[in-house]
Amino acid sequence: MKKMYFFLLALMNVSIMLGQTVEIVADSHEGDVSTAPSSMTANSSFFVYSGIGANFWTRATSIMGTISYNTYHDVEVWASDGSAANTNMFEINSTYTVETDPEGTEYFQQGDATFLDPILFNDKVYFSANNGDGGIHIYYITGVNGDTVRAINNAWTNRVIVDDANSKVYLTEANAAPWAVWGGENLVDPEVLPNQFEVDGTTLIVENTLGACLLGGKIIFSGDYVDATLDDATGTELFIYDLAGTEGPQLLKDIYSGASNSSPRYYVTYNNKAYFRAADGDGTYALWETNGTADGTVRITPGGATWTVDINSQPFLLDGKLYFEGDDDNSTTDALDQLYVYDINMNSLTRISGLLDAYKAGLKVPEEVFINFDPKSYVVLNNTLYFIAKYSYVKDGYTYDSTTDAIYKLNGSSVEIVEESIGFVPSDLMIFDSKIYFSGEDPNATLGSELYVFDPNGTSTAIKPLAEKLSINVSPNPSYGFVNVTGLNDANSSYELYNLSGQVVEKGIIQNGVIDYDVAEGIYLLKVSSEGSFKTFKIIVK
């Protein structure tokens, strides 16, 4: 394999709140060219992700005789230990073809690694990738300065179950392929499990679709009969496969009876039960549970009430609670895509985010307009739930962004924005070395989409905090058209006023210790810069 190293100068950006920082890990491509990290997965020593490679090419395209020029790139595999010097690209697919564009100019079209389906198993990050030989295989990387190793000569689909307790991985290689088991040995093909297609002497193939989980030595999964007659009679339903049994996959429950699909998905296991979403015909994608029996597969009724919230995302399990994006179509105010929590032990369903939080974040829309929050990408650090979300509103069938994506955290029973993240448009959160890493864009620099880190408990080592040099304060707060700034010793001290979307709405030099502003009512972030450092305050404008 050809391995390319990027020894880079890390750029430091201290943001918003004193004592907490957002820092760029590596600007892996010069200028505004993005690396666009995604699918980040960590082991105990480093993390692996997909990103734009080092090969770029320009080709002409012709649309109805009009020639335009576009730049293309390959996608490869990256690894990092959280430092710029050890953020490296591994070019798994170095193949290329010589092509000719409409102007007759030859160009080299580079091959993609097609990084997919990463999992953590035995402290190795396994992933599927294409090395250009016509197939996709399973690989892992030995270290940020190591090598890529092919582990399996074929690929699994995203139906992968990691059994850490028994050091096994259960997988399928295609929708209609049988389940197999693998122990992590290099270049040892997974062992196809027995008795999968024989039921009462009849060969019945069950496709594996929409996910799966392991429950008490049995695989619970969403499936379809390949046989058209059987499939027409059941649709996509809940199946079970006993790994120690003598029969193949069995229909566990036809939740949406007849040919209709219940489409079970989003599996989570807790306390000897599996939780998932499914439809049973009432128009709601509700939460269900199963103990592995037909009678024990039931729709959850929190507090005895009818479940009315559509589950729109994979639930995240924390301390016996399932957090998810839910949509309550029966609400008349903030119905769309809010953060919900289902407490398994208390059998209670609670909506956490809502219209009031949107107004606190500066969202100004009529109450009759539906509000989105769109929570996603959950991680836990120091027993605190962090996630990405943004506020938008839906009116007359159109969705309008009111804030950009930012990192939020759960503070007790309410959501709270991580102000340091405003403007970075974060995506793909991951925990490594007790810090939150994400793909983002610096609102104050033209670097493209790169790898950033947020340390909730850290302090900047590159920029001395302003509070160590000066005692800066602003008042009054709430304020009415101006604030007084005390503690400045620099005649060229300046300010920038940000809205909660990370946009600068006013800026200038501080005159005689007073900042005059002319902005609408709401919550803003006031950044005061002096003597090469800065401090930021959250102010309420009346």
Tab-separated table of N, CA and C in Angstrom, residues 309-443:
chain	number	residue	atom	x	y	z
A	309	VAL	N	-45.814	9.170	18.817
A	309	VAL	CA	-44.622	9.838	18.299
A	309	VAL	C	-43.918	8.930	17.299
A	310	ASP	N	-43.685	9.429	16.092
A	310	ASP	CA	-42.874	8.703	15.116
A	310	ASP	C	-41.406	8.763	15.522
A	311	ILE	N	-40.738	7.613	15.525
A	311	ILE	CA	-39.303	7.572	15.791
A	311	ILE	C	-38.581	7.772	14.471
A	312	ASN	N	-37.814	8.863	14.372
A	312	ASN	CA	-37.178	9.229	13.110
A	312	ASN	C	-35.695	8.925	13.054
A	313	SER	N	-35.127	8.313	14.095
A	313	SER	CA	-33.691	8.072	14.095
A	313	SER	C	-33.359	6.915	15.017
A	314	GLN	N	-32.115	6.448	14.918
A	314	GLN	CA	-31.621	5.395	15.800
A	314	GLN	C	-31.599	5.890	17.239
A	315	PRO	N	-32.343	5.240	18.165
A	315	PRO	CA	-32.282	5.665	19.566
A	315	PRO	C	-30.882	5.480	20.152
A	316	PHE	N	-30.528	6.350	21.080
A	316	PHE	CA	-29.237	6.286	21.764
A	316	PHE	C	-29.504	5.919	23.221
A	317	LEU	N	-28.861	4.842	23.687
A	317	LEU	CA	-29.098	4.333	25.033
A	317	LEU	C	-28.112	4.938	26.021
A	318	LEU	N	-28.643	5.521	27.101
A	318	LEU	CA	-27.818	6.065	28.172
A	318	LEU	C	-28.561	5.893	29.488
A	319	ASP	N	-27.962	5.132	30.404
A	319	ASP	CA	-28.527	4.940	31.747
A	319	ASP	C	-29.978	4.460	31.706
A	320	GLY	N	-30.252	3.489	30.850
A	320	GLY	CA	-31.595	2.930	30.788
A	320	GLY	C	-32.622	3.817	30.124
A	321	LYS	N	-32.166	4.823	29.373
A	321	LYS	CA	-33.071	5.732	28.682
A	321	LYS	C	-32.715	5.762	27.202
A	322	LEU	N	-33.720	5.838	26.362
A	322	LEU	CA	-33.545	5.901	24.925
A	322	LEU	C	-33.825	7.320	24.436
A	323	TYR	N	-32.818	7.975	23.890
A	323	TYR	CA	-32.962	9.319	23.331
A	323	TYR	C	-33.067	9.196	21.812
A	324	PHE	N	-34.008	9.940	21.216
A	324	PHE	CA	-34.205	9.824	19.779
A	324	PHE	C	-34.903	11.065	19.233
A	325	GLU	N	-34.813	11.221	17.916
A	325	GLU	CA	-35.549	12.269	17.215
A	325	GLU	C	-36.969	11.770	16.961
A	326	GLY	N	-37.946	12.503	17.475
A	326	GLY	CA	-39.331	12.079	17.337
A	326	GLY	C	-40.190	13.152	16.694
A	327	ASP	N	-41.280	12.707	16.100
A	327	ASP	CA	-42.191	13.600	15.385
A	327	ASP	C	-43.607	13.322	15.881
A	328	ASP	N	-44.198	14.304	16.583
A	328	ASP	CA	-45.538	14.160	17.116
A	328	ASP	C	-46.507	14.910	16.207
A	329	ASP	N	-47.172	14.194	15.331
A	329	ASP	CA	-48.068	14.833	14.359
A	329	ASP	C	-49.339	15.376	15.001
A	330	ASN	N	-49.596	15.028	16.259
A	330	ASN	CA	-50.812	15.514	16.910
A	330	ASN	C	-50.622	16.875	17.569
A	331	SER	N	-49.389	17.344	17.630
A	331	SER	CA	-49.135	18.638	18.241
A	331	SER	C	-49.468	19.753	17.253
A	332	THR	N	-49.875	20.909	17.769
A	332	THR	CA	-50.217	22.038	16.894
A	332	THR	C	-49.184	23.152	16.962
A	333	THR	N	-48.113	22.971	17.749
A	333	THR	CA	-47.125	24.039	17.865
A	333	THR	C	-45.758	23.595	17.387
A	334	ASP	N	-45.090	22.709	18.106
A	334	ASP	CA	-43.710	22.354	17.772
A	334	ASP	C	-43.621	20.864	17.452
A	335	ALA	N	-44.357	20.445	16.427
A	335	ALA	CA	-44.587	19.022	16.212
A	335	ALA	C	-43.398	18.273	15.639
A	336	LEU	N	-42.536	18.928	14.932
A	336	LEU	CA	-41.622	18.201	14.067
A	336	LEU	C	-40.242	17.999	14.675
A	337	ASP	N	-39.783	16.758	14.673
A	337	ASP	CA	-38.366	16.413	14.863
A	337	ASP	C	-37.753	17.038	16.112
A	338	GLN	N	-38.289	16.692	17.262
A	338	GLN	CA	-37.759	17.154	18.541
A	338	GLN	C	-37.001	16.022	19.229
A	339	LEU	N	-36.304	16.363	20.296
A	339	LEU	CA	-35.586	15.370	21.094
A	339	LEU	C	-36.535	14.788	22.134
A	340	TYR	N	-36.682	13.469	22.102
A	340	TYR	CA	-37.518	12.745	23.054
A	340	TYR	C	-36.650	11.780	23.856
A	341	VAL	N	-37.156	11.372	25.009
A	341	VAL	CA	-36.502	10.337	25.799
A	341	VAL	C	-37.563	9.368	26.303
A	342	TYR	N	-37.280	8.082	26.143
A	342	TYR	CA	-38.132	7.058	26.727
A	342	TYR	C	-37.347	6.399	27.848
A	343	ASP	N	-37.865	6.519	29.087
A	343	ASP	CA	-37.254	5.901	30.257
A	343	ASP	C	-37.780	4.471	30.357
A	344	ILE	N	-36.905	3.504	30.087
A	344	ILE	CA	-37.333	2.109	30.057
A	344	ILE	C	-37.820	1.650	31.424
A	345	ASN	N	-37.089	1.992	32.463
A	345	ASN	CA	-37.435	1.510	33.792
A	345	ASN	C	-38.706	2.165	34.334
A	346	MET	N	-38.942	3.414	33.969
A	346	MET	CA	-40.132	4.131	34.443
A	346	MET	C	-41.292	4.033	33.460
A	347	ASN	N	-41.044	3.487	32.270
A	347	ASN	CA	-42.049	3.407	31.209
A	347	ASN	C	-42.702	4.772	30.958
A	348	SER	N	-41.853	5.780	30.760
A	348	SER	CA	-42.352	7.141	30.543
A	348	SER	C	-41.709	7.740	29.299
A	349	LEU	N	-42.490	8.501	28.554
A	349	LEU	CA	-42.024	9.181	27.352
A	349	LEU	C	-42.096	10.684	27.586
A	350	THR	N	-40.992	11.390	27.323
A	350	THR	CA	-40.926	12.827	27.578
A	350	THR	C	-40.313	13.536	26.380
A	351	ARG	N	-40.929	14.626	25.953
A	351	ARG	CA	-40.319	15.490	24.946
A	351	ARG	C	-39.421	16.498	25.655
A	352	ILE	N	-38.152	16.570	25.233
A	352	ILE	CA	-37.176	17.434	25.904
A	352	ILE	C	-37.104	18.802	25.253
A	353	SER	N	-36.929	18.852	23.934
A	353	SER	CA	-36.814	20.139	23.245
A	353	SER	C	-38.177	20.588	22.766
A	354	GLY	N	-38.287	21.889	22.447
A	354	GLY	CA	-39.568	22.399	21.990
A	354	GLY	C	-39.521	23.856	21.627
A	355	LEU	N	-40.681	24.447	21.506
A	355	LEU	CA	-40.811	25.818	21.026
A	355	LEU	C	-40.151	26.812	21.961
A	356	LEU	N	-40.275	26.584	23.278
A	356	LEU	CA	-39.673	27.518	24.225
A	356	LEU	C	-38.165	27.560	24.052
A	357	ASP	N	-37.546	26.392	23.862
A	357	ASP	CA	-36.103	26.366	23.636
A	357	ASP	C	-35.740	27.097	22.358
A	358	ALA	N	-36.591	26.967	21.337
A	358	ALA	CA	-36.328	27.656	20.077
A	358	ALA	C	-36.352	29.168	20.265
A	359	TYR	N	-37.320	29.664	21.027
A	359	TYR	CA	-37.368	31.099	21.289
A	359	TYR	C	-36.166	31.561	22.103
A	360	LYS	N	-35.741	30.746	23.066
A	360	LYS	CA	-34.562	31.107	23.852
A	360	LYS	C	-33.317	31.191	22.976
A	361	ALA	N	-33.301	30.388	21.906
A	361	ALA	CA	-32.165	30.402	20.993
A	361	ALA	C	-32.235	31.532	19.975
A	362	GLY	N	-33.267	32.382	20.080
A	362	GLY	CA	-33.378	33.518	19.188
A	362	GLY	C	-34.232	33.284	17.974
A	363	LEU	N	-34.967	32.165	17.933
A	363	LEU	CA	-35.818	31.860	16.796
A	363	LEU	C	-37.104	32.674	16.889
A	364	LYS	N	-37.362	33.502	15.902
A	364	LYS	CA	-38.540	34.364	15.911
A	364	LYS	C	-39.475	33.958	14.780
A	365	VAL	N	-40.455	33.126	15.103
A	365	VAL	CA	-41.438	32.694	14.113
A	365	VAL	C	-42.798	32.643	14.789
A	366	PRO	N	-43.873	32.719	14.023
A	366	PRO	CA	-45.206	32.623	14.630
A	366	PRO	C	-45.402	31.274	15.312
A	367	GLU	N	-46.201	31.237	16.343
A	367	GLU	CA	-46.407	30.014	17.101
A	367	GLU	C	-47.072	28.923	16.274
A	368	GLU	N	-47.843	29.307	15.252
A	368	GLU	CA	-48.532	28.269	14.485
A	368	GLU	C	-47.613	27.563	13.500
A	369	VAL	N	-46.356	28.020	13.383
A	369	VAL	CA	-45.416	27.402	12.468
A	369	VAL	C	-44.764	26.205	13.157
A	370	PHE	N	-44.615	25.100	12.434
A	370	PHE	CA	-43.990	23.915	13.000
A	370	PHE	C	-42.483	24.122	13.139
A	371	ILE	N	-41.926	23.640	14.239
A	371	ILE	CA	-40.508	23.839	14.548
A	371	ILE	C	-39.760	22.513	14.478
A	372	ASN	N	-38.620	22.502	13.791
A	372	ASN	CA	-37.715	21.355	13.784
A	372	ASN	C	-36.547	21.610	14.729
A	373	PHE	N	-36.023	20.526	15.303
A	373	PHE	CA	-34.794	20.598	16.081
A	373	PHE	C	-33.736	19.648	15.514
A	374	ASP	N	-34.155	18.543	14.939
A	374	ASP	CA	-33.309	17.609	14.192
A	374	ASP	C	-32.086	17.126	14.965
A	375	PRO	N	-32.253	16.548	16.146
A	375	PRO	CA	-31.087	16.037	16.890
A	375	PRO	C	-30.497	14.798	16.223
A	376	LYS	N	-29.175	14.654	16.316
A	376	LYS	CA	-28.489	13.511	15.696
A	376	LYS	C	-27.073	13.418	16.260
A	377	SER	N	-26.376	12.336	15.940
A	377	SER	CA	-24.959	12.129	16.263
A	377	SER	C	-24.685	12.270	17.763
A	378	TYR	N	-25.226	11.328	18.557
A	378	TYR	CA	-25.122	11.390	20.017
A	378	TYR	C	-23.803	10.781	20.503
A	379	VAL	N	-23.204	11.424	21.505
A	379	VAL	CA	-22.038	10.875	22.194
A	379	VAL	C	-22.168	11.208	23.679
A	380	VAL	N	-21.420	10.499	24.512
A	380	VAL	CA	-21.446	10.733	25.957
A	380	VAL	C	-20.028	11.004	26.436
A	381	LEU	N	-19.868	12.079	27.178
A	381	LEU	CA	-18.588	12.428	27.788
A	381	LEU	C	-18.850	12.923	29.196
A	382	ASN	N	-18.145	12.342	30.161
A	382	ASN	CA	-18.334	12.704	31.567
A	382	ASN	C	-19.803	12.575	31.980
A	383	ASN	N	-20.441	11.517	31.492
A	383	ASN	CA	-21.839	11.211	31.796
A	383	ASN	C	-22.804	12.292	31.314
A	384	THR	N	-22.361	13.108	30.355
A	384	THR	CA	-23.213	14.141	29.755
A	384	THR	C	-23.469	13.783	28.300
A	385	LEU	N	-24.723	13.887	27.883
A	385	LEU	CA	-25.091	13.585	26.511
A	385	LEU	C	-24.877	14.813	25.634
A	386	TYR	N	-24.062	14.668	24.586
A	386	TYR	CA	-23.840	15.713	23.587
A	386	TYR	C	-24.417	15.237	22.260
A	387	PHE	N	-24.886	16.167	21.450
A	387	PHE	CA	-25.439	15.816	20.153
A	387	PHE	C	-25.444	17.050	19.260
A	388	ILE	N	-25.718	16.845	17.981
A	388	ILE	CA	-25.800	17.928	17.002
A	388	ILE	C	-27.267	18.201	16.712
A	389	ALA	N	-27.620	19.479	16.610
A	389	ALA	CA	-28.995	19.849	16.276
A	389	ALA	C	-29.000	21.260	15.691
A	390	LYS	N	-30.138	21.638	15.125
A	390	LYS	CA	-30.340	23.007	14.672
A	390	LYS	C	-31.831	23.290	14.684
A	391	TYR	N	-32.184	24.560	14.779
A	391	TYR	CA	-33.579	24.965	14.718
A	391	TYR	C	-33.922	25.410	13.296
A	392	SER	N	-35.075	24.940	12.846
A	392	SER	CA	-35.621	25.398	11.571
A	392	SER	C	-37.134	25.411	11.721
A	393	TYR	N	-37.805	26.040	10.793
A	393	TYR	CA	-39.265	26.047	10.879
A	393	TYR	C	-39.865	25.701	9.520
A	394	VAL	N	-41.039	25.124	9.578
A	394	VAL	CA	-41.743	24.664	8.387
A	394	VAL	C	-42.995	25.501	8.213
A	395	LYS	N	-43.115	26.102	7.060
A	395	LYS	CA	-44.275	26.931	6.767
A	395	LYS	C	-44.675	26.730	5.316
A	396	ASP	N	-45.959	26.467	5.123
A	396	ASP	CA	-46.508	26.278	3.777
A	396	ASP	C	-45.753	25.191	3.007
A	397	GLY	N	-45.328	24.169	3.725
A	397	GLY	CA	-44.668	23.048	3.084
A	397	GLY	C	-43.189	23.220	2.842
A	398	TYR	N	-42.603	24.358	3.230
A	398	TYR	CA	-41.181	24.612	3.028
A	398	TYR	C	-40.466	24.682	4.371
A	399	THR	N	-39.213	24.219	4.393
A	399	THR	CA	-38.395	24.253	5.607
A	399	THR	C	-37.361	25.360	5.491
A	400	TYR	N	-37.268	26.178	6.533
A	400	TYR	CA	-36.331	27.303	6.545
A	400	TYR	C	-35.389	27.137	7.742
A	401	ASP	N	-34.080	27.156	7.470
A	401	ASP	CA	-33.104	27.089	8.559
A	401	ASP	C	-33.103	28.403	9.325
A	402	SER	N	-33.198	28.295	10.662
A	402	SER	CA	-33.134	29.488	11.502
A	402	SER	C	-31.808	29.578	12.237
A	403	THR	N	-31.207	28.430	12.522
A	403	THR	CA	-29.855	28.383	13.061
A	403	THR	C	-29.096	27.320	12.287
A	404	THR	N	-27.771	27.393	12.318
A	404	THR	CA	-26.971	26.338	11.699
A	404	THR	C	-26.769	25.212	12.698
A	405	ASP	N	-26.295	24.064	12.206
A	405	ASP	CA	-25.971	22.958	13.099
A	405	ASP	C	-24.964	23.415	14.151
A	406	ALA	N	-25.178	22.976	15.383
A	406	ALA	CA	-24.262	23.258	16.483
A	406	ALA	C	-24.308	22.071	17.440
A	407	ILE	N	-23.365	22.033	18.362
A	407	ILE	CA	-23.355	20.986	19.377
A	407	ILE	C	-24.214	21.440	20.554
A	408	TYR	N	-25.086	20.571	20.984
A	408	TYR	CA	-25.907	20.798	22.166
A	408	TYR	C	-25.574	19.746	23.210
A	409	LYS	N	-25.953	20.027	24.446
A	409	LYS	CA	-25.805	19.023	25.497
A	409	LYS	C	-27.058	19.016	26.355
A	410	LEU	N	-27.246	17.891	27.012
A	410	LEU	CA	-28.401	17.748	27.891
A	410	LEU	C	-27.994	18.183	29.288
A	411	ASN	N	-28.628	19.241	29.760
A	411	ASN	CA	-28.353	19.781	31.088
A	411	ASN	C	-29.577	19.503	31.951
A	412	GLY	N	-29.509	18.401	32.709
A	412	GLY	CA	-30.676	17.989	33.477
A	412	GLY	C	-31.767	17.530	32.536
A	413	SER	N	-32.885	18.221	32.529
A	413	SER	CA	-34.001	17.848	31.660
A	413	SER	C	-34.196	18.825	30.508
A	414	SER	N	-33.230	19.701	30.261
A	414	SER	CA	-33.357	20.672	29.172
A	414	SER	C	-32.103	20.663	28.311
A	415	VAL	N	-32.255	21.160	27.064
A	415	VAL	CA	-31.126	21.213	26.146
A	415	VAL	C	-30.423	22.562	26.285
A	416	GLU	N	-29.121	22.539	26.054
A	416	GLU	CA	-28.305	23.744	26.190
A	416	GLU	C	-27.272	23.754	25.079
A	417	ILE	N	-27.160	24.852	24.362
A	417	ILE	CA	-26.220	24.927	23.254
A	417	ILE	C	-24.797	25.050	23.791
A	418	VAL	N	-23.865	24.373	23.129
A	418	VAL	CA	-22.439	24.543	23.401
A	418	VAL	C	-21.978	25.714	22.547
A	419	GLU	N	-21.847	26.861	23.177
A	419	GLU	CA	-21.649	28.099	22.424
A	419	GLU	C	-20.359	28.082	21.614
A	420	GLU	N	-19.352	27.354	22.099
A	420	GLU	CA	-18.087	27.275	21.361
A	420	GLU	C	-18.264	26.706	19.957
A	421	SER	N	-19.310	25.917	19.757
A	421	SER	CA	-19.489	25.229	18.483
A	421	SER	C	-20.248	26.053	17.455
A	422	ILE	N	-20.801	27.182	17.858
A	422	ILE	CA	-21.629	27.980	16.947
A	422	ILE	C	-20.784	28.464	15.767
A	423	GLY	N	-21.297	28.243	14.579
A	423	GLY	CA	-20.606	28.686	13.371
A	423	GLY	C	-19.718	27.638	12.745
A	424	PHE	N	-19.378	26.563	13.477
A	424	PHE	CA	-18.481	25.545	12.936
A	424	PHE	C	-19.216	24.509	12.078
A	425	VAL	N	-20.535	24.516	12.104
A	425	VAL	CA	-21.357	23.559	11.359
A	425	VAL	C	-20.830	22.137	11.586
A	426	PRO	N	-20.842	21.664	12.825
A	426	PRO	CA	-20.234	20.363	13.127
A	426	PRO	C	-21.056	19.205	12.584
A	427	SER	N	-20.377	18.097	12.334
A	427	SER	CA	-21.034	16.848	11.957
A	427	SER	C	-20.184	15.689	12.451
A	428	ASP	N	-20.819	14.541	12.618
A	428	ASP	CA	-20.118	13.290	12.899
A	428	ASP	C	-19.308	13.354	14.197
A	429	LEU	N	-19.993	13.555	15.328
A	429	LEU	CA	-19.305	13.612	16.619
A	429	LEU	C	-18.688	12.264	16.978
A	430	MET	N	-17.537	12.314	17.658
A	430	MET	CA	-16.864	11.105	18.126
A	430	MET	C	-16.078	11.437	19.382
A	431	ILE	N	-16.064	10.523	20.358
A	431	ILE	CA	-15.276	10.699	21.576
A	431	ILE	C	-13.949	9.968	21.428
A	432	PHE	N	-12.856	10.678	21.726
A	432	PHE	CA	-11.527	10.065	21.743
A	432	PHE	C	-10.673	10.839	22.740
A	433	ASP	N	-9.995	10.116	23.615
A	433	ASP	CA	-9.100	10.737	24.593
A	433	ASP	C	-9.828	11.803	25.412
A	434	SER	N	-11.062	11.500	25.808
A	434	SER	CA	-11.886	12.382	26.645
A	434	SER	C	-12.138	13.738	26.008
A	435	LYS	N	-12.199	13.779	24.676
A	435	LYS	CA	-12.507	14.990	23.934
A	435	LYS	C	-13.517	14.646	22.843
A	436	ILE	N	-14.191	15.678	22.328
A	436	ILE	CA	-15.160	15.501	21.264
A	436	ILE	C	-14.539	15.964	19.946
A	437	TYR	N	-14.403	15.031	19.011
A	437	TYR	CA	-13.891	15.349	17.681
A	437	TYR	C	-15.065	15.434	16.702
A	438	PHE	N	-14.916	16.295	15.708
A	438	PHE	CA	-15.978	16.433	14.723
A	438	PHE	C	-15.436	17.025	13.435
A	439	SER	N	-16.199	16.853	12.368
A	439	SER	CA	-15.915	17.507	11.102
A	439	SER	C	-16.617	18.859	11.106
A	440	GLY	N	-15.895	19.924	10.752
A	440	GLY	CA	-16.493	21.251	10.806
A	440	GLY	C	-15.754	22.256	9.956
A	441	GLU	N	-16.242	23.489	9.996
A	441	GLU	CA	-15.644	24.582	9.240
A	441	GLU	C	-15.464	25.781	10.162
A	442	ASP	N	-14.277	26.330	10.194
A	442	ASP	CA	-13.989	27.481	11.036
A	442	ASP	C	-14.694	28.713	10.468
A	443	PRO	N	-15.581	29.340	11.243
A	443	PRO	CA	-16.295	30.509	10.710
A	443	PRO	C	-15.399	31.717	10.508
